[in-house]
Amino acid sequence: MKLLDIYSYLLANWLNSGAFVNAGKMESTAIKPEYNLIFTKGSVKQVTQVIGIKPINIDICFIDYIRDRMFEMHPDVEVNINVVEYPVHLEVNSEKFKRALNRADESYSTYREAFESQGAMARLTGKVYRLPNGARLKLSKEKLEALEQVQTSYTYLYTHVTGGGTVSLTKIFIELCAKDRRAIKRAENDLYGVLGSANVGIQPVKAANKAYLLEMGPAVPAAKTLTKKFLPQLLFSDENTAAFSSYKSRGLVGGGKGALLLGMDFRSRLPFSLDIFKAASAQVFMLLGKTGSGKTYAAFQAAMSALALGEYVSAIDIKGREWIQLTAACEAKVITFDERNPSFVNTLRLDDLEANAGNANELFQSAVKGTVMLFMLAVNLQPNEGNPNDAEMVMREAVMKMYSLRGIDPGNPSSFKETRDMHYAEVLPVLESLQNTTSYTEEQRKMVSLARARLNAYFGDSGMFSDAFQNEISLGDVLEAKFVIYEFNKNQGASDSLDVLRCFMVQHLDSKKKSILKTRGKFLFCFYEELQRVSNFANLLSYVCSDVTGSRSNNAVIFLLLNSLKVLQSKEGQDIRSNITSYLCGFCEDNDIRTIREDFGKDWLAGQLELFSQRQQVYRNCFCCVADTGTEVLETVYKVQIPDHLSKAFRTRTIKE
């Protein structure tokens, strides 16, 4: 190749912004710097340098500001910020610095005096002013602001350094990385607008990309002096460095017990985690996404993170055979509820709890409430069958009498051992005795008769469901298990009334386990997978609400996995909506996006979900997050990241090639 050919090639690449570089012919590990772009086999990078920052009116977190704004406009362009500092010793008490300080102060004071002596119109349009020595000076607001910034900078440096502060020569590089040049060009144009509005000046690095790679590469030690091609350096104090950086980089800074890892922050490409362990109240996550959006993967990621932090996890898997796939990564105790496995939980039992004089009454009331709710679900009162309040009153009185007949004293925890062999069938003779209660109205006596007939179908010896309660699952069976999966195997068949009772029993068992774990300083993460498949879903949600409010709730973390918001739009769903603390949303139907905007009042969340719909390939396996952990509130988009070998093991449906 002749010398002319070499220069022609370089000139052509410069004129065409590197268009002659054929990335397809590059080696997979090759990095090729051109005039104003850096190429690899699969991407293009442009490096831009910050060359000026006005010291007035800057009150932003610089790095987060750029990432947030650029992500909103160009989610497919990766934005990296590279800040390099070289500490310097600044002699602010030297005669040279003091003279410069005095000149800056005098220039600003003189100019301001002349500027303010003019009328309002002259200050607005600018006017030629004759100085006492005969010199002519054109006054302008822009010149005044420039002199003020110089004076402010000198004054700040003198005050800061004499007070013990430090300063550094600083370079800030902004890297835009994308799949092609067009995406880079669009992002570059918007980057100028984003930083221009924040009084930050930038300039692309040209004809120095090779030097940038050599001197700024992560494996290269920092140079003492930089090439002059790298443009002027900025002088930053340690306070400036803090002000123009993120106050906290999620994924790099944690605290306390650690944080729940949910995936990769789509803006910063750093791990995205939430510290939910500092909150004084329960956490309720709504994990929403239509079928195939990856919400089960997102739940798997959260569950594995909780287990890695040493916490406890339980999952109600209505469909079945999904959560068991997590056993490829961690051990789990699997309990199956179906026709072939007639398992049940006895909500009447109190002997398996660590009861003492201080908590005995609370535990007793919780058992009463749980059993009353279970009986109400079994009775399944219809609108035309009487007053629900009457039904609940009858159930509560029956349960209290059952305990009384056994000699159970709410204030005496030693009496709780008598509940070990209590059975649901004991309610039947109690209800029969209540039919003769003289204080009951006729409607209430009818309610007693109705309740006895329907409970007999479940718990009576000759009832149609009498064989469904054979294998008792006690608290002792699951208490020490770090990960418990409750399977219902309803992927094909429809749920029935037994499923409602069994789901509630599992929730009650979780509640008991949570109360024990609280004394140990541990959290219980409960993942409820598509409970809306079960009839009486609203009643199950009602129990969730009762378990995440009040003083007993501060070690509960609930994940509600939903494929539609219809279940939360009913009257019964209002309570749980008010308890939701964080929203994790993947691809959604249009009507759900409207609901999020109009009913939930989450405009940012709805806007991001609309963007998901428009650019599905870019946002594959991504979720919008609006979180309130009790200690911080944030909005971001993150991507679920699971290793390939686990991703194949976790596959929840057959994928055709």
XYZ file of C-alpha atoms in Angstrom:
657
model
C 0.000 0.000 0.000
C 1.374 3.384 -0.976
C 1.619 6.351 1.365
C -1.116 8.142 -0.588
C -3.438 5.166 -0.077
C -2.898 5.252 3.677
C -3.673 8.966 3.936
C -6.652 8.598 1.577
C -8.058 5.880 3.849
C -7.621 8.014 6.975
C -9.070 11.093 5.286
C -12.076 9.146 3.987
C -12.801 7.766 7.454
C -12.575 11.224 8.938
C -14.977 12.677 6.358
C -17.414 9.779 6.775
C -17.188 9.490 10.575
C -15.579 6.095 10.311
C -18.062 4.746 7.773
C -15.334 2.813 5.967
C -14.583 0.721 9.021
C -16.074 -2.703 8.397
C -16.845 -4.035 11.868
C -17.935 -7.374 10.471
C -14.354 -8.174 9.423
C -12.835 -7.291 12.794
C -11.705 -9.899 15.278
C -13.986 -10.420 18.262
C -11.359 -8.947 20.612
C -10.275 -6.081 18.345
C -10.624 -2.426 19.363
C -10.049 0.086 16.581
C -9.806 3.831 17.343
C -10.672 6.132 14.454
C -10.769 9.918 14.154
C -13.805 10.467 16.397
C -15.139 6.976 17.117
C -13.919 3.744 18.672
C -15.040 0.478 17.051
C -15.281 -3.087 18.286
C -16.791 -6.018 16.438
C -20.279 -5.404 17.821
C -20.436 -1.786 18.943
C -19.432 1.825 18.355
C -18.274 4.223 21.060
C -17.909 7.976 21.077
C -16.022 9.755 23.850
C -17.055 13.266 24.880
C -15.222 15.406 27.414
C -16.648 17.969 29.806
C -14.738 21.198 29.171
C -16.588 23.685 31.332
C -19.020 23.831 34.234
C -20.476 27.094 35.429
C -20.130 27.213 39.214
C -23.446 29.025 39.665
C -26.868 27.338 39.756
C -25.604 23.740 39.650
C -27.520 21.597 42.121
C -27.792 18.225 40.380
C -26.315 14.776 40.939
C -24.250 14.974 37.785
C -23.827 11.291 36.870
C -27.375 10.238 37.740
C -28.729 13.282 35.930
C -27.006 12.344 32.661
C -27.964 8.671 32.929
C -31.594 9.379 33.732
C -32.151 11.923 30.972
C -30.268 9.972 28.308
C -32.008 6.733 29.247
C -35.405 8.345 28.774
C -34.490 9.371 25.218
C -32.092 6.581 24.161
C -32.547 3.380 26.191
C -30.525 1.415 23.620
C -27.427 3.607 24.097
C -25.175 2.829 27.030
C -23.865 5.885 28.883
C -20.723 5.559 30.990
C -19.072 8.346 32.968
C -15.312 8.227 33.554
C -13.985 10.692 36.143
C -10.195 10.916 36.512
C -8.563 13.081 39.184
C -4.970 14.155 39.850
C -4.536 15.753 43.296
C -2.561 19.017 43.263
C -1.155 21.300 45.951
C -2.533 24.804 45.462
C -0.616 27.639 47.167
C -3.519 29.970 47.919
C -1.382 32.063 50.280
C 1.260 32.778 47.650
C 1.592 36.318 46.342
C 0.790 35.129 42.822
C -2.563 33.623 43.850
C -3.506 36.621 45.996
C -2.782 39.007 43.122
C -4.982 36.914 40.833
C -7.728 36.887 43.477
C -7.566 40.655 43.884
C -7.616 41.218 40.108
C -10.689 38.991 39.749
C -12.483 40.774 42.581
C -11.558 44.241 41.269
C -12.589 43.412 37.698
C -15.963 42.097 38.839
C -16.608 45.006 41.238
C -15.710 47.646 38.639
C -17.781 46.033 35.921
C -20.768 45.525 38.229
C -20.673 49.172 39.353
C -20.660 50.343 35.743
C -23.350 47.874 34.714
C -25.712 48.772 37.561
C -25.316 52.501 36.845
C -27.173 52.030 33.541
C -30.931 52.033 33.057
C -32.968 48.843 32.735
C -33.086 48.952 28.922
C -29.335 49.607 28.622
C -28.619 46.639 30.932
C -30.895 44.474 28.807
C -29.532 45.422 25.369
C -25.929 46.332 26.266
C -24.322 49.781 26.020
C -20.854 51.201 25.356
C -19.544 52.730 28.610
C -16.605 55.191 28.756
C -14.221 54.513 31.656
C -12.563 57.403 33.599
C -9.269 56.770 31.777
C -11.014 57.254 28.413
C -11.248 53.562 27.494
C -14.469 52.310 25.964
C -16.274 49.283 27.445
C -19.379 47.557 26.117
C -21.517 46.401 29.020
C -23.489 43.137 28.877
C -25.156 40.828 31.352
C -23.249 37.826 29.948
C -19.873 39.492 30.617
C -20.978 40.396 34.150
C -21.939 36.765 34.868
C -18.608 35.533 33.482
C -16.627 37.904 35.728
C -18.775 36.930 38.699
C -18.022 33.258 38.111
C -14.267 33.943 37.997
C -14.477 35.976 41.208
C -16.636 33.304 42.882
C -14.211 30.554 41.872
C -11.142 32.333 43.259
C -12.929 33.216 46.494
C -14.213 29.665 46.924
C -10.758 28.143 46.314
C -9.109 30.435 48.855
C -11.754 29.732 51.527
C -11.867 25.982 50.859
C -8.112 25.323 50.820
C -7.344 27.508 53.855
C -10.077 25.567 55.656
C -8.273 22.262 55.032
C -9.936 21.194 51.782
C -8.196 19.561 48.845
C -8.303 20.152 45.077
C -7.575 18.048 42.010
C -7.125 18.481 38.293
C -10.147 16.584 37.017
C -11.237 15.170 33.699
C -14.767 13.940 33.068
C -15.349 11.753 30.019
C -18.817 10.695 28.861
C -18.853 7.534 26.746
C -21.767 6.794 24.429
C -21.855 3.167 23.275
C -24.361 1.705 20.794
C -24.739 -0.850 18.018
C -24.309 1.604 15.136
C -23.222 5.159 14.263
C -26.747 6.464 13.725
C -27.735 5.718 17.297
C -24.546 7.430 18.491
C -25.284 10.528 16.387
C -28.832 10.851 17.720
C -27.643 10.422 21.299
C -24.828 12.944 20.811
C -27.249 15.632 19.682
C -29.470 15.101 22.721
C -26.476 14.973 25.075
C -25.605 18.536 24.063
C -29.141 19.625 24.907
C -29.189 17.809 28.252
C -25.919 19.285 29.475
C -26.382 22.692 27.884
C -29.522 23.257 29.963
C -27.455 22.428 33.068
C -24.702 24.950 32.222
C -22.219 22.204 31.365
C -20.041 22.478 28.253
C -18.846 19.387 26.355
C -16.741 18.606 23.315
C -16.141 15.301 21.464
C -12.666 13.794 21.719
C -11.280 13.845 18.163
C -7.958 12.635 16.788
C -7.054 11.412 20.284
C -9.069 8.216 20.707
C -5.968 6.048 20.605
C -4.376 8.144 23.338
C -7.626 7.982 25.325
C -7.593 4.177 25.210
C -3.935 4.048 26.210
C -4.160 6.545 29.070
C -7.720 6.011 30.322
C -8.016 2.213 29.997
C -8.986 0.434 33.241
C -5.830 -1.738 33.130
C -3.498 1.231 32.644
C -2.055 3.133 35.624
C -3.092 6.786 35.719
C -0.649 9.097 33.989
C 0.858 11.972 35.963
C 0.268 14.363 33.090
C -2.162 14.011 30.240
C -1.593 14.606 26.556
C -2.359 18.179 25.476
C -4.706 16.702 22.913
C -7.029 15.874 25.783
C -8.181 19.486 26.116
C -8.012 21.663 29.266
C -8.461 20.084 32.674
C -10.958 21.272 35.273
C -10.004 22.175 38.832
C -12.271 20.364 41.294
C -12.370 20.495 45.071
C -13.328 17.453 47.109
C -16.732 19.114 47.624
C -17.138 19.534 43.850
C -16.362 15.854 43.314
C -19.098 14.868 45.756
C -21.579 17.345 44.289
C -21.119 16.228 40.688
C -21.153 12.503 41.419
C -24.005 10.243 42.518
C -24.787 10.588 46.181
C -25.252 6.814 46.168
C -24.524 4.337 43.401
C -27.000 1.499 43.706
C -25.211 -1.798 43.406
C -21.906 -0.432 44.718
C -22.965 0.992 48.060
C -24.985 -1.070 50.522
C -25.608 -1.021 54.232
C -26.941 -2.888 57.200
C -28.055 -6.387 56.370
C -27.391 -5.912 52.664
C -29.868 -5.389 49.877
C -32.210 -7.464 47.744
C -30.675 -7.940 44.293
C -33.369 -7.671 41.605
C -31.272 -7.466 38.433
C -29.184 -4.980 36.467
C -30.024 -1.276 36.412
C -30.738 -0.598 32.750
C -29.261 2.927 32.901
C -25.980 2.438 34.731
C -25.428 -1.276 33.951
C -24.719 -1.717 37.672
C -26.436 -4.255 39.925
C -29.867 -3.005 40.973
C -30.746 -3.713 44.572
C -33.179 -2.464 47.197
C -32.387 -2.212 50.890
C -35.722 -3.171 52.422
C -34.390 -4.303 55.790
C -34.350 -0.879 57.434
C -38.101 -0.320 57.093
C -40.282 -0.402 60.179
C -43.267 -1.822 58.293
C -44.052 -4.644 55.896
C -43.115 -4.499 52.231
C -45.713 -5.432 49.596
C -44.501 -5.747 45.996
C -46.909 -5.884 43.068
C -45.113 -7.874 40.356
C -47.228 -7.374 37.232
C -46.731 -8.725 33.737
C -48.728 -10.535 31.105
C -47.960 -14.154 30.298
C -44.459 -14.462 28.848
C -43.214 -11.136 30.256
C -40.693 -12.841 32.517
C -42.313 -12.064 35.870
C -41.644 -15.578 37.190
C -37.959 -15.118 36.321
C -38.065 -11.772 38.149
C -39.563 -13.512 41.188
C -36.909 -16.244 40.985
C -34.175 -13.580 41.006
C -35.651 -11.898 44.103
C -36.153 -15.235 45.894
C -32.580 -16.381 45.247
C -31.269 -13.040 46.488
C -33.303 -13.333 49.705
C -31.958 -16.839 50.279
C -28.405 -15.661 49.596
C -28.870 -13.031 52.322
C -29.821 -15.750 54.795
C -33.549 -14.958 54.870
C -36.503 -17.347 54.500
C -38.715 -17.799 51.449
C -42.084 -19.437 50.811
C -43.947 -19.675 47.516
C -47.563 -20.576 46.774
C -47.475 -22.056 43.281
C -51.081 -22.404 42.116
C -50.187 -23.672 38.640
C -47.542 -26.027 39.939
C -44.239 -27.320 38.536
C -42.834 -23.800 38.085
C -41.199 -22.921 41.380
C -39.814 -26.421 41.772
C -37.391 -25.485 38.988
C -35.563 -23.311 41.506
C -34.272 -26.513 43.108
C -31.668 -26.461 40.324
C -30.054 -23.576 42.200
C -31.058 -24.058 45.849
C -32.545 -26.624 48.190
C -36.265 -26.483 48.877
C -38.926 -28.327 50.837
C -41.826 -29.074 48.478
C -45.312 -29.655 49.890
C -48.039 -30.686 47.474
C -51.763 -30.044 47.879
C -53.954 -31.973 45.434
C -56.253 -34.999 45.196
C -53.366 -37.423 45.621
C -51.907 -35.424 48.510
C -54.742 -34.603 50.977
C -52.633 -32.215 53.055
C -53.947 -29.522 55.381
C -52.912 -27.054 58.092
C -54.604 -26.895 61.481
C -55.224 -23.218 62.256
C -56.492 -24.144 65.728
C -53.089 -25.185 67.019
C -51.171 -22.968 69.430
C -48.824 -25.526 70.969
C -46.259 -25.158 68.160
C -45.648 -21.442 68.867
C -43.083 -19.975 71.259
C -45.728 -18.510 73.540
C -45.029 -16.592 76.737
C -46.948 -14.307 79.062
C -46.098 -11.313 76.896
C -47.391 -12.608 73.551
C -49.865 -15.334 74.534
C -53.021 -13.265 74.064
C -51.856 -11.925 70.684
C -51.109 -15.454 69.438
C -54.462 -16.685 70.729
C -56.380 -13.914 68.957
C -54.468 -14.619 65.750
C -55.495 -18.294 65.884
C -59.116 -17.327 66.516
C -59.113 -14.873 63.630
C -57.484 -17.379 61.283
C -59.919 -20.158 62.118
C -62.940 -17.847 61.790
C -61.720 -16.772 58.341
C -61.203 -20.388 57.326
C -64.745 -21.299 58.367
C -66.122 -18.255 56.539
C -64.369 -19.387 53.344
C -65.847 -22.868 53.756
C -69.366 -21.541 54.337
C -68.993 -19.213 51.307
C -72.046 -17.114 52.162
C -73.961 -15.881 49.110
C -75.535 -12.365 48.897
C -79.070 -13.660 49.407
C -78.247 -15.968 52.314
C -78.039 -13.521 55.177
C -75.887 -10.913 56.867
C -72.103 -11.603 56.703
C -71.690 -9.924 60.091
C -74.060 -12.476 61.610
C -72.060 -15.284 60.019
C -68.767 -13.956 61.362
C -70.252 -13.467 64.836
C -71.532 -17.033 64.890
C -68.177 -18.417 63.735
C -66.238 -16.447 66.294
C -68.485 -17.574 69.131
C -68.181 -21.176 67.984
C -64.371 -21.020 67.870
C -64.160 -19.345 71.276
C -66.401 -22.055 72.752
C -64.246 -24.787 71.170
C -61.197 -23.385 72.951
C -63.122 -22.942 76.196
C -64.262 -26.581 76.192
C -60.603 -27.586 75.876
C -59.620 -25.384 78.818
C -57.563 -22.970 76.740
C -56.826 -19.738 78.625
C -55.550 -16.837 76.450
C -53.494 -15.542 79.368
C -51.944 -18.909 80.247
C -49.522 -20.139 77.548
C -49.058 -23.468 79.348
C -52.664 -24.328 78.425
C -51.843 -24.051 74.712
C -50.495 -27.616 74.688
C -54.130 -28.808 74.771
C -54.589 -27.595 71.196
C -52.217 -30.210 69.798
C -54.966 -32.703 68.952
C -57.833 -30.288 68.278
C -59.784 -30.966 65.071
C -62.018 -28.861 62.864
C -64.849 -31.392 63.335
C -65.229 -30.209 66.928
C -67.039 -27.149 65.605
C -70.049 -29.239 64.507
C -71.447 -30.117 67.988
C -70.653 -26.593 69.145
C -72.743 -25.113 66.328
C -75.551 -27.539 67.128
C -75.588 -26.250 70.720
C -75.639 -22.622 69.509
C -78.914 -23.206 67.657
C -80.684 -23.025 71.011
C -79.116 -19.712 72.043
C -82.028 -17.559 73.241
C -80.177 -14.250 72.596
C -79.947 -15.032 68.869
C -82.461 -13.667 66.428
C -84.278 -15.978 64.046
C -81.944 -14.923 61.226
C -78.899 -15.700 63.355
C -80.247 -19.188 64.243
C -80.749 -19.830 60.534
C -77.154 -18.758 59.998
C -76.019 -21.314 62.605
C -77.913 -24.059 60.782
C -76.488 -23.018 57.397
C -72.925 -22.882 58.753
C -73.219 -26.313 60.362
C -74.487 -27.903 57.128
C -71.679 -26.490 55.006
C -68.897 -27.116 57.490
C -70.108 -30.710 57.860
C -69.439 -31.214 54.125
C -65.762 -30.457 54.762
C -65.076 -31.690 58.272
C -67.820 -34.207 59.078
C -67.114 -37.951 58.944
C -69.635 -38.435 56.172
C -68.997 -35.148 54.340
C -68.136 -35.101 50.669
C -64.683 -33.625 51.440
C -63.962 -35.724 54.524
C -60.980 -37.447 52.868
C -59.329 -34.161 51.910
C -57.788 -33.507 55.338
C -55.543 -36.452 56.098
C -51.929 -35.244 56.235
C -51.384 -32.371 58.655
C -48.596 -29.933 57.811
C -47.459 -28.345 61.057
C -45.262 -25.377 61.816
C -42.522 -27.782 62.886
C -42.448 -29.229 59.360
C -41.540 -25.900 57.749
C -40.063 -23.669 60.456
C -36.394 -24.476 59.867
C -36.712 -24.868 56.103
C -35.137 -21.864 54.391
C -37.223 -22.344 51.249
C -40.687 -23.909 51.128
C -42.746 -24.425 47.959
C -46.479 -25.145 48.232
C -47.694 -26.723 44.995
C -51.342 -26.951 43.918
C -50.908 -28.345 40.377
C -53.713 -26.315 38.803
C -52.034 -25.491 35.519
C -54.604 -27.451 33.543
C -57.658 -27.865 35.763
C -59.802 -25.186 37.378
C -59.449 -24.430 41.067
C -62.144 -25.580 43.483
C -63.349 -24.697 46.953
C -60.723 -26.935 48.557
C -57.982 -24.913 46.893
C -59.348 -21.775 48.533
C -59.166 -23.374 51.981
C -55.716 -24.813 51.400
C -54.336 -21.508 50.098
C -55.629 -19.798 53.191
C -54.134 -22.507 55.420
C -50.739 -21.929 53.834
C -51.063 -18.178 54.371
C -51.885 -18.801 58.017
C -48.898 -21.123 58.355
C -46.691 -18.417 56.827
C -48.034 -15.957 59.371
C -47.129 -18.275 62.249
C -43.671 -18.892 60.825
C -43.159 -15.153 60.436
C -43.975 -14.543 64.108
C -41.255 -17.006 65.154
C -38.706 -15.628 62.687
C -39.333 -12.112 63.971
C -37.955 -13.096 67.369
C -34.803 -14.276 65.578
C -34.425 -11.059 63.598
C -35.225 -12.843 60.325
C -37.523 -11.950 57.418
C -39.990 -14.148 55.561
C -40.405 -13.480 51.830
C -43.771 -14.772 50.576
C -44.325 -15.171 46.827
C -47.978 -15.670 45.885
C -48.086 -16.782 42.249
C -51.368 -15.868 40.528
C -53.707 -16.284 43.480
C -56.382 -14.764 41.234
C -56.805 -18.232 39.708
C -58.516 -19.194 42.957
C -62.127 -18.259 43.664
C -62.660 -16.027 46.712
C -59.393 -14.324 45.801
C -60.566 -11.152 47.555
C -60.790 -12.990 50.887
C -57.258 -14.307 50.478
C -56.074 -10.759 49.798
C -57.921 -9.606 52.878
C -55.814 -11.909 55.015
C -52.663 -10.626 53.310
C -53.729 -7.098 54.307
C -54.239 -8.100 57.920
C -50.787 -9.678 57.948
C -48.933 -6.612 56.653
C -50.431 -3.980 58.917
C -49.774 -3.281 62.557
C -46.875 -4.139 64.830
C -46.632 -7.777 63.693
C -45.792 -6.895 60.122
C -42.272 -5.530 60.179
C -40.521 -8.699 58.997
C -42.983 -9.584 56.215
C -42.149 -9.141 52.542
C -45.009 -10.051 50.183
C -44.708 -10.450 46.401
C -48.064 -10.605 44.573
C -47.524 -12.003 41.071
C -50.330 -10.840 38.771
C -50.952 -11.073 35.023
C -53.772 -8.513 35.123
C -54.953 -5.636 37.314
C -58.622 -6.617 37.095
C -58.381 -8.415 40.424
C -57.319 -5.187 42.154
C -59.999 -2.990 40.589
C -62.863 -4.578 42.515
C -64.109 -3.234 45.818
C -62.447 -6.123 47.630
C -59.078 -5.239 46.081
C -59.004 -1.688 47.457
C -57.442 -2.714 50.772
C -54.446 -4.453 49.282
C -53.926 -1.581 46.817
C -53.460 0.809 49.708
C -50.848 -1.542 51.202
C -48.692 -1.878 48.070
C -45.323 -0.229 48.701
C -43.488 -1.040 45.447
C -44.473 -1.680 41.829
C -42.489 -3.978 39.518
C -44.090 -4.043 36.068
C -43.056 -5.788 32.847
C -44.903 -5.961 29.521
C -48.583 -5.184 30.199
C -51.828 -4.998 28.281
C -52.969 -1.526 27.191
C -55.907 -1.520 29.601
C -53.561 -2.248 32.521
C -51.332 0.662 31.481
C -54.373 2.956 31.471
C -55.332 1.685 34.919
C -51.837 2.382 36.248
C -52.052 5.963 34.987
C -55.692 6.791 35.772
C -56.498 4.692 38.865
C -53.093 4.252 40.477
C -51.801 7.729 39.546
C -48.393 6.448 38.392
C -47.691 8.566 35.284
C -43.974 7.769 35.036
C -44.659 4.052 35.371
C -47.340 4.152 32.672
C -45.062 6.132 30.352
C -42.256 3.602 30.673
C -44.651 0.697 30.052
C -45.847 2.388 26.858
C -42.209 2.592 25.798
C -41.884 -1.128 26.582
C -44.755 -1.859 24.183
C -43.164 0.195 21.406
C -39.670 -1.300 21.744
C -40.171 -4.853 22.904
C -36.821 -6.191 21.704
C -34.879 -3.503 23.583
C -36.777 -4.100 26.825
C -36.879 -7.887 26.861
C -36.898 -9.188 30.465
C -37.038 -5.587 31.739
C -39.224 -4.216 34.525
C -40.143 -0.711 35.607
C -39.678 -0.182 39.315
C -41.365 2.421 41.491
C -40.243 1.565 45.006
C -40.771 3.007 48.455
C -38.663 1.004 50.894
C -39.541 3.161 53.872
C -36.091 4.759 53.775
C -35.836 5.756 50.094
C -38.108 6.328 47.107
C -36.849 5.633 43.594
C -37.880 5.056 39.996
C -35.815 3.059 37.533
C -35.852 0.326 34.902
C -33.963 -2.889 35.537
C -33.301 -6.093 33.640
C -33.485 -9.566 35.134
C -30.107 -11.250 34.666
C -29.885 -15.003 35.269
C -26.911 -17.158 34.175
C -27.564 -19.105 30.978
C -27.342 -22.539 32.595
C -29.924 -21.544 35.214
C -32.107 -19.780 32.651
C -32.510 -23.059 30.777
C -33.293 -24.907 33.996
C -35.856 -22.268 34.983
C -37.676 -22.289 31.648
C -41.375 -22.263 32.555
C -42.817 -23.199 29.174
C -41.800 -25.051 26.044
C -40.090 -22.765 23.529
C -40.226 -23.812 19.881
C -37.211 -23.032 17.746
